[in-house]
């Protein structure tokens, strides 16, 4: 039983750790792996909550088989989320547990057919329906677009456990312990939780807000996401963090994301950093987009109110990796941020102008902080003065929190 970790007396983690996949969704680096969480509820009926990614099912199956013992069956599989990191093993599970009935809402069942051709042995549920497994009542709470249209949460009434789907998840494998309060490096864990939120869930913040309203009515003792540790303590903190992030509430501080080709944009960046330091704006995070994966930059931008983007002009456009970052920011639908822009050009401008256009196009989300700073070739005294003015204005706006 060394592979099995208990949430409570009759609820067990039967997920897997994935330490092989390099990038989640083939996009986001997994520095410390990731877990695909699934849970087995043992009652008169055995209920599996979620499954795992295809090709990781051996550990999943071993844990389930250990718990069930020979001859026992899974009566129900509840699918909170159909993304293949949680559903890929379903066809395989069905070959081992052919009597297993699959529980999902109308959108789940549509995905189930389209992904896996499964149409039989299913139980369709609606918002607030209850499945009575005999000593385990499971209530289904539909939470669309957290993170796909079919996403829902399942609430185990007896133990007050909320199986929350992707909500409240985190990157990082489970290193021998199940609970968030057992994490030995709390800062690393919370950073990875924000990186997961900002890159995977953040775009759907409005829908998470709706979900938070729905679960507010529940008495919750434990939150078990599809990724990362289970929370059994400090639930108010967990919910408050996600409430804050999904409201786009930020902290004082500035992220500078820049690129430089021959050091001229870099010089302006250093001037801005020095001025921000003199102004005392709080935390200043500097990211060279050439060396830092955008998921870390997005994480920090989600946290802090100020963003300053710096770019040289490259073929009359921003430096390509800055352009990629801006596209990603647009995709994430952040709002309530201050944006400063600086850069340089040699024979043709265009890069800085397009960053200004980006701010103007999203004016309800990005408030441009003047002046825009752009050096023609090497920065001169006037450019450095404008850089200092930009930093001072950013500091002033942060101080006012307008
Ligand atoms: Fe963990 Fe949206 O899948």
Coordinates of N, CA and C and ligand atoms in Angstrom, one line a residue, residues 24-25 36 81 83-86 146-148 151 166 196 200-201 226-227, ligand 1:
X24 N 3.9 21.2 -20.0 CA 2.4 21.0 -19.8 C 1.7 21.6 -21.0
X25 N 0.8 21.0 -21.6 CA 0.1 21.4 -22.8 C 1.1 21.6 -23.9
X36 N -1.2 14.3 -12.1 CA -2.6 14.2 -12.5 C -3.4 13.5 -11.4
X81 N -13.6 16.8 -15.8 CA -12.9 17.6 -16.9 C -12.4 16.6 -17.9
X83 N -10.3 17.3 -20.5 CA -9.0 17.5 -21.2 C -8.2 16.2 -21.0
X84 N -7.5 15.8 -22.1 CA -6.9 14.5 -22.1 C -5.9 14.2 -21.0
X85 N -5.4 15.3 -20.3 CA -4.5 14.9 -19.1 C -5.3 14.3 -18.0
X86 N -6.7 14.3 -18.1 CA -7.5 13.6 -17.1 C -8.4 12.6 -17.7
X146 N -13.9 26.6 -16.6 CA -12.8 26.6 -15.6 C -12.1 25.2 -15.7
X147 N -11.8 24.8 -16.8 CA -11.1 25.5 -17.8 C -11.6 25.3 -19.2
X148 N -12.5 24.3 -19.4 CA -13.2 24.0 -20.6 C -14.7 24.1 -20.4
X151 N -16.3 21.7 -17.7 CA -15.7 21.5 -16.4 C -16.8 21.6 -15.3
X166 N -9.6 21.6 -12.5 CA -8.4 22.3 -12.6 C -8.3 23.5 -11.6
X196 N 0.9 28.3 -12.8 CA -0.2 27.4 -13.3 C -1.5 28.3 -13.6
X200 N -2.7 29.0 -17.4 CA -3.7 27.9 -17.8 C -5.1 28.4 -17.5
X201 N -5.3 29.0 -16.4 CA -6.7 29.3 -15.9 C -7.0 30.8 -16.1
X226 N -7.2 18.8 -9.6 CA -6.7 17.7 -10.5 C -5.2 17.8 -10.6
X227 N -4.6 18.9 -10.1 CA -3.1 19.0 -10.2 C -2.6 19.5 -8.8
Ligands
LIG1 FE1 -5.6 19.6 -16.2 FE2 -7.6 21.6 -18.2 O1 -6.6 20.1 -17.7

